[in-house]
Amino acid sequence: MRTLHLELPCLPPAEYSANRSRGAPWQRQYRVSRGKRGAVDEIVALIREQGWQGPAMKKAEVSVTFYLPDRRRRDPLGLWERMKPWIDGLVEGETPVLKDDDLRTIGFPSATWEYRKGRPGTLIEIIEKDA
């Protein structure tokens, strides 16, 4: 079974939120997720850095850990919503990790959180399952 651990040094940025995109021109929405230095590029760079190779996973378990730098109130669904461009990055790029990001492929990803004072981050773990 193949696994992949991608750790980003931040929480998903607020500009990845659909709330920020509502009513915005499509060019802005595209730029945030797929434009130069967009969310997809961040994930593709991490995948490349880890030397990922092989065919895309047809079935996988995806889990996300949010490392919160403080005890400020946060909307859990808002955090999860901002993950979408990063999850899209697992499907796109030269060497995709996942065949798709639909229910058949990844089901409902799990999410958890913990406090890490002054050091925000997001850990995405992908574990291949038998198809």
XYZ file of N, CA and C in Angstrom:
393
model
N 0.843 -1.187 0.000
C 0.000 0.000 0.000
C 0.887 1.250 0.000
N 0.564 2.173 -0.881
C 1.318 3.424 -0.947
C 0.691 4.472 -0.035
N 1.543 5.318 0.523
C 1.066 6.426 1.350
C 1.807 7.694 0.955
N 1.185 8.800 1.237
C 1.791 10.101 0.955
C 1.405 11.053 2.076
N 2.391 11.759 2.630
C 2.168 12.737 3.694
C 2.649 14.088 3.181
N 1.744 15.032 3.100
C 2.083 16.369 2.630
C 1.829 17.360 3.763
N 2.877 18.026 4.222
C 2.703 19.004 5.289
C 2.950 20.397 4.741
N 1.945 21.233 4.902
C 2.037 22.628 4.474
C 2.242 23.493 5.710
N 3.036 24.549 5.605
C 3.375 25.362 6.775
C 2.330 26.419 7.124
N 1.075 26.170 6.746
C 0.022 27.146 7.015
C -1.328 26.434 7.015
N -2.325 27.115 7.517
C -3.698 26.649 7.367
C -4.144 27.021 5.957
N -5.189 26.399 5.432
C -5.648 26.799 4.099
C -5.993 28.291 4.115
N -5.445 29.067 3.197
C -5.677 30.516 3.185
C -7.151 30.884 2.999
N -7.536 31.998 3.594
C -8.924 32.469 3.515
C -9.352 32.724 2.076
N -8.425 33.118 1.203
C -8.827 33.386 -0.185
C -9.248 32.120 -0.925
N -9.014 30.921 -0.347
C -9.475 29.680 -0.960
C -10.945 29.418 -0.644
N -11.543 30.238 0.184
C -12.932 30.064 0.587
C -13.889 30.450 -0.530
N -14.960 29.681 -0.666
C -15.990 30.017 -1.657
C -16.647 31.348 -1.295
N -16.692 31.670 -0.002
C -17.269 32.955 0.408
C -16.498 34.118 -0.206
N -15.197 33.971 -0.321
C -14.381 35.030 -0.918
C -14.546 35.075 -2.435
N -14.950 33.956 -3.022
C -15.067 33.871 -4.479
C -16.429 34.293 -4.991
N -17.451 34.203 -4.146
C -18.812 34.508 -4.593
C -18.881 35.888 -5.221
N -19.342 35.926 -6.431
C -19.498 37.197 -7.116
C -18.212 37.719 -7.735
N -17.091 37.058 -7.461
C -15.815 37.506 -8.037
C -15.747 37.056 -9.491
N -15.019 37.797 -10.298
C -14.866 37.369 -11.693
C -14.219 35.982 -11.751
N -14.574 35.206 -12.782
C -14.043 33.852 -12.895
C -12.531 33.846 -12.970
N -11.931 34.918 -13.529
C -10.470 34.966 -13.625
C -9.836 34.934 -12.234
N -10.445 35.632 -11.264
C -9.901 35.646 -9.908
C -10.035 34.265 -9.278
N -11.192 33.636 -9.465
C -11.394 32.304 -8.903
C -10.381 31.318 -9.483
N -10.158 31.398 -10.769
C -9.197 30.506 -11.425
C -7.782 30.780 -10.912
N -7.421 32.055 -10.791
C -6.076 32.437 -10.360
C -5.774 31.920 -8.956
N -6.755 31.989 -8.060
C -6.544 31.537 -6.678
C -6.242 30.047 -6.632
N -6.967 29.251 -7.400
C -6.754 27.816 -7.307
C -5.768 27.261 -8.330
N -5.815 27.746 -9.563
C -4.985 27.137 -10.601
C -4.024 28.088 -11.290
N -4.061 29.343 -10.929
C -3.172 30.313 -11.553
C -1.730 30.143 -11.091
N -0.873 30.970 -11.607
C 0.541 30.906 -11.237
C 0.672 31.043 -9.720
N 1.370 30.116 -9.116
C 1.568 30.050 -7.663
C 0.242 29.890 -6.927
N -0.717 29.232 -7.558
C -2.009 28.985 -6.925
C -1.956 27.742 -6.059
N -3.091 27.376 -5.499
C -3.187 26.248 -4.580
C -2.756 24.932 -5.215
N -3.178 24.698 -6.438
C -2.810 23.458 -7.117
C -1.296 23.384 -7.273
N -0.658 24.493 -7.645
C 0.799 24.511 -7.789
C 1.510 24.191 -6.476
N 0.948 24.654 -5.351
C 1.554 24.355 -4.043
C 1.594 22.854 -3.803
N 0.486 22.194 -4.060
C 0.396 20.755 -3.826
C 1.262 19.997 -4.827
N 1.214 20.377 -6.088
C 2.018 19.704 -7.107
C 3.504 19.802 -6.765
N 3.946 20.960 -6.264
C 5.352 21.128 -5.876
C 5.716 20.186 -4.724
N 4.837 20.047 -3.741
C 5.105 19.132 -2.626
C 5.151 17.681 -3.093
N 4.243 17.326 -3.983
C 4.216 15.959 -4.516
C 5.529 15.675 -5.252
N 5.957 16.612 -6.074
C 7.201 16.468 -6.826
C 8.398 16.355 -5.871
N 8.396 17.191 -4.823
C 9.478 17.200 -3.836
C 9.623 15.838 -3.158
N 8.518 15.155 -2.961
C 8.552 13.844 -2.319
C 8.842 12.714 -3.306
N 8.998 13.044 -4.570
C 9.347 12.036 -5.572
C 8.221 11.062 -5.882
N 6.985 11.529 -5.798
C 5.838 10.663 -6.073
C 5.892 10.142 -7.497
N 5.668 8.840 -7.656
C 5.636 8.225 -8.981
C 4.589 7.134 -8.992
N 4.303 6.663 -10.149
C 3.354 5.569 -10.282
C 1.989 6.056 -10.691
N 1.087 5.104 -10.919
C -0.261 5.475 -11.334
C -1.038 6.125 -10.190
N -2.038 6.894 -10.556
C -2.896 7.538 -9.560
C -3.663 6.468 -8.777
N -3.901 6.736 -7.509
C -4.650 5.805 -6.670
C -6.115 5.792 -7.094
N -6.670 4.599 -7.268
C -8.075 4.473 -7.664
C -9.001 4.544 -6.459
N -8.472 4.222 -5.287
C -9.241 4.289 -4.053
C -8.262 4.629 -2.938
N -8.643 5.609 -2.118
C -7.739 6.042 -1.062
C -8.499 6.611 0.120
N -7.823 6.628 1.244
C -8.339 7.264 2.446
C -7.556 8.561 2.616
N -8.264 9.655 2.744
C -7.628 10.964 2.904
C -7.985 11.505 4.282
N -6.968 11.923 5.010
C -7.221 12.556 6.301
C -6.403 13.838 6.385
N -6.969 14.806 7.081
C -6.342 16.117 7.199
C -6.243 16.472 8.679
N -5.083 16.974 9.078
C -4.907 17.498 10.433
C -4.588 18.976 10.313
N -5.387 19.787 10.988
C -5.149 21.231 11.019
C -4.387 21.540 12.309
N -3.236 22.168 12.187
C -2.465 22.587 13.353
C -2.783 24.064 13.605
N -3.522 24.308 14.668
C -3.973 25.663 14.980
C -2.937 26.361 15.857
N -2.523 27.578 15.485
C -1.469 28.269 16.227
C -1.946 28.971 17.492
N -3.272 29.068 17.668
C -3.826 29.765 18.831
C -5.213 29.198 19.119
N -5.831 29.685 20.150
C -7.135 29.165 20.559
C -8.303 30.032 20.081
N -8.061 30.786 19.025
C -9.108 31.619 18.437
C -10.255 30.736 17.926
N -11.473 31.254 17.971
C -12.628 30.497 17.463
C -12.504 30.344 15.953
N -12.764 29.150 15.467
C -12.715 28.883 14.035
C -13.912 28.045 13.630
N -14.373 28.263 12.416
C -15.481 27.514 11.844
C -14.898 26.257 11.198
N -15.191 25.050 11.724
C -14.582 23.847 11.167
C -14.955 23.599 9.707
N -16.202 23.867 9.329
C -16.590 23.655 7.929
C -15.948 24.694 7.026
N -15.706 25.880 7.559
C -15.001 26.900 6.792
C -13.567 26.471 6.499
N -12.898 25.898 7.503
C -11.538 25.382 7.288
C -11.559 24.287 6.226
N -12.538 23.378 6.350
C -12.592 22.269 5.397
C -12.874 22.767 3.980
N -13.777 23.739 3.852
C -14.114 24.289 2.535
C -12.867 24.851 1.842
N -12.001 25.466 2.610
C -10.792 26.075 2.050
C -9.773 25.027 1.599
N -10.012 23.759 1.890
C -9.124 22.678 1.455
C -9.329 22.306 -0.012
N -10.479 22.655 -0.582
C -10.820 22.187 -1.932
C -9.723 22.400 -2.972
N -9.129 23.579 -3.093
C -8.081 23.727 -4.110
C -6.888 22.797 -3.874
N -6.548 22.524 -2.613
C -5.441 21.601 -2.339
C -5.820 20.168 -2.707
N -7.059 19.770 -2.416
C -7.521 18.430 -2.794
C -7.535 18.313 -4.320
N -7.969 19.373 -5.007
C -7.928 19.376 -6.479
C -6.503 19.146 -6.984
N -5.530 19.684 -6.280
C -4.131 19.519 -6.675
C -3.660 18.080 -6.629
N -4.313 17.242 -5.829
C -3.946 15.828 -5.767
C -4.388 15.072 -7.020
N -5.342 15.649 -7.749
C -5.878 15.011 -8.946
C -5.214 15.558 -10.209
N -4.732 16.788 -10.145
C -4.171 17.447 -11.318
C -2.644 17.407 -11.299
N -2.046 17.910 -12.342
C -0.588 17.943 -12.416
C -0.033 16.803 -13.244
N 1.296 16.813 -13.414
C 1.948 15.791 -14.254
C 1.820 14.405 -13.665
N 1.909 14.292 -12.356
C 1.819 12.985 -11.701
C 0.730 13.024 -10.635
N -0.517 12.842 -11.030
C -1.605 12.902 -10.057
C -1.496 11.786 -9.028
N -1.885 12.091 -7.807
C -1.878 11.111 -6.727
C -3.191 10.338 -6.716
N -4.290 11.033 -6.979
C -5.613 10.419 -6.968
C -6.225 10.412 -8.360
N -6.954 9.337 -8.676
C -7.654 9.257 -9.959
C -8.711 10.351 -10.044
N -9.396 10.600 -8.918
C -10.444 11.612 -8.858
C -10.610 12.015 -7.397
N -11.381 13.067 -7.153
C -11.648 13.441 -5.761
C -13.128 13.263 -5.437
N -13.735 12.260 -6.058
C -15.153 11.988 -5.843
C -15.354 10.995 -4.687
N -16.617 10.727 -4.371
C -16.931 9.820 -3.268
C -16.419 8.409 -3.498
N -16.451 7.937 -4.727
C -15.972 6.579 -5.004
C -14.477 6.445 -4.739
N -13.744 7.497 -4.996
C -12.291 7.431 -4.855
C -11.834 7.694 -3.428
N -12.340 8.765 -2.807
C -11.841 9.118 -1.471
C -12.906 9.104 -0.382
N -14.159 8.831 -0.732
C -15.205 8.843 0.286
C -15.287 10.218 0.935
N -15.616 10.239 2.226
C -15.601 11.487 2.976
C -14.270 11.547 3.713
N -13.391 12.466 3.345
C -12.119 12.580 4.060
C -12.370 12.933 5.527
N -11.473 12.483 6.372
C -11.617 12.813 7.793
C -10.741 14.017 8.117
N -11.129 14.726 9.152
C -10.360 15.901 9.561
C -10.287 15.943 11.077
N -9.163 16.400 11.574
C -8.965 16.592 12.994
C -8.126 17.847 13.186
N -7.921 18.227 14.419
C -7.137 19.428 14.680
C -6.418 19.278 16.007
N -5.372 20.051 16.149
C -4.680 20.143 17.430
C -3.998 21.493 17.508
N -3.728 21.920 18.738
C -3.051 23.194 18.932
C -1.548 22.984 18.845
N -0.894 23.898 18.153
C 0.562 23.908 18.052
C 0.957 25.372 18.146
N 1.160 25.837 19.339
C 1.335 27.260 19.622
C 2.331 27.934 18.669
N 1.809 28.954 17.954
C 2.646 29.758 17.084
C 3.111 29.089 15.805
N 2.709 27.833 15.557
C 3.161 27.132 14.341
C 1.978 26.533 13.596
N 1.322 27.343 12.766
C 0.193 26.801 12.007
C 0.674 25.791 10.972
N -0.227 24.952 10.537
C 0.127 23.992 9.497
C -1.067 23.133 9.130
N -0.899 22.394 8.042
C -1.922 21.464 7.573
C -1.211 20.214 7.083
N -1.604 19.069 7.600
C -1.044 17.791 7.175
C -2.117 17.035 6.405
N -1.784 16.643 5.180
C -2.689 15.859 4.344
C -2.062 14.472 4.217
N -2.800 13.447 4.641
C -2.309 12.067 4.551
C -3.209 11.294 3.596
N -2.580 10.608 2.648
C -3.312 9.814 1.673
C -2.802 8.380 1.764
N -3.705 7.438 1.997
C -3.340 6.034 2.104
C -4.127 5.258 1.066
N -3.430 4.542 0.209
C -4.081 3.760 -0.836
C -4.834 2.584 -0.240
N -6.009 2.313 -0.789
C -6.822 1.183 -0.363
C -7.009 0.254 -1.557
N -7.381 -0.979 -1.277
C -7.656 -1.920 -2.356
C -8.880 -1.453 -3.114
N -8.778 -1.459 -4.433
C -9.876 -0.965 -5.282
C -11.038 -1.906 -5.343
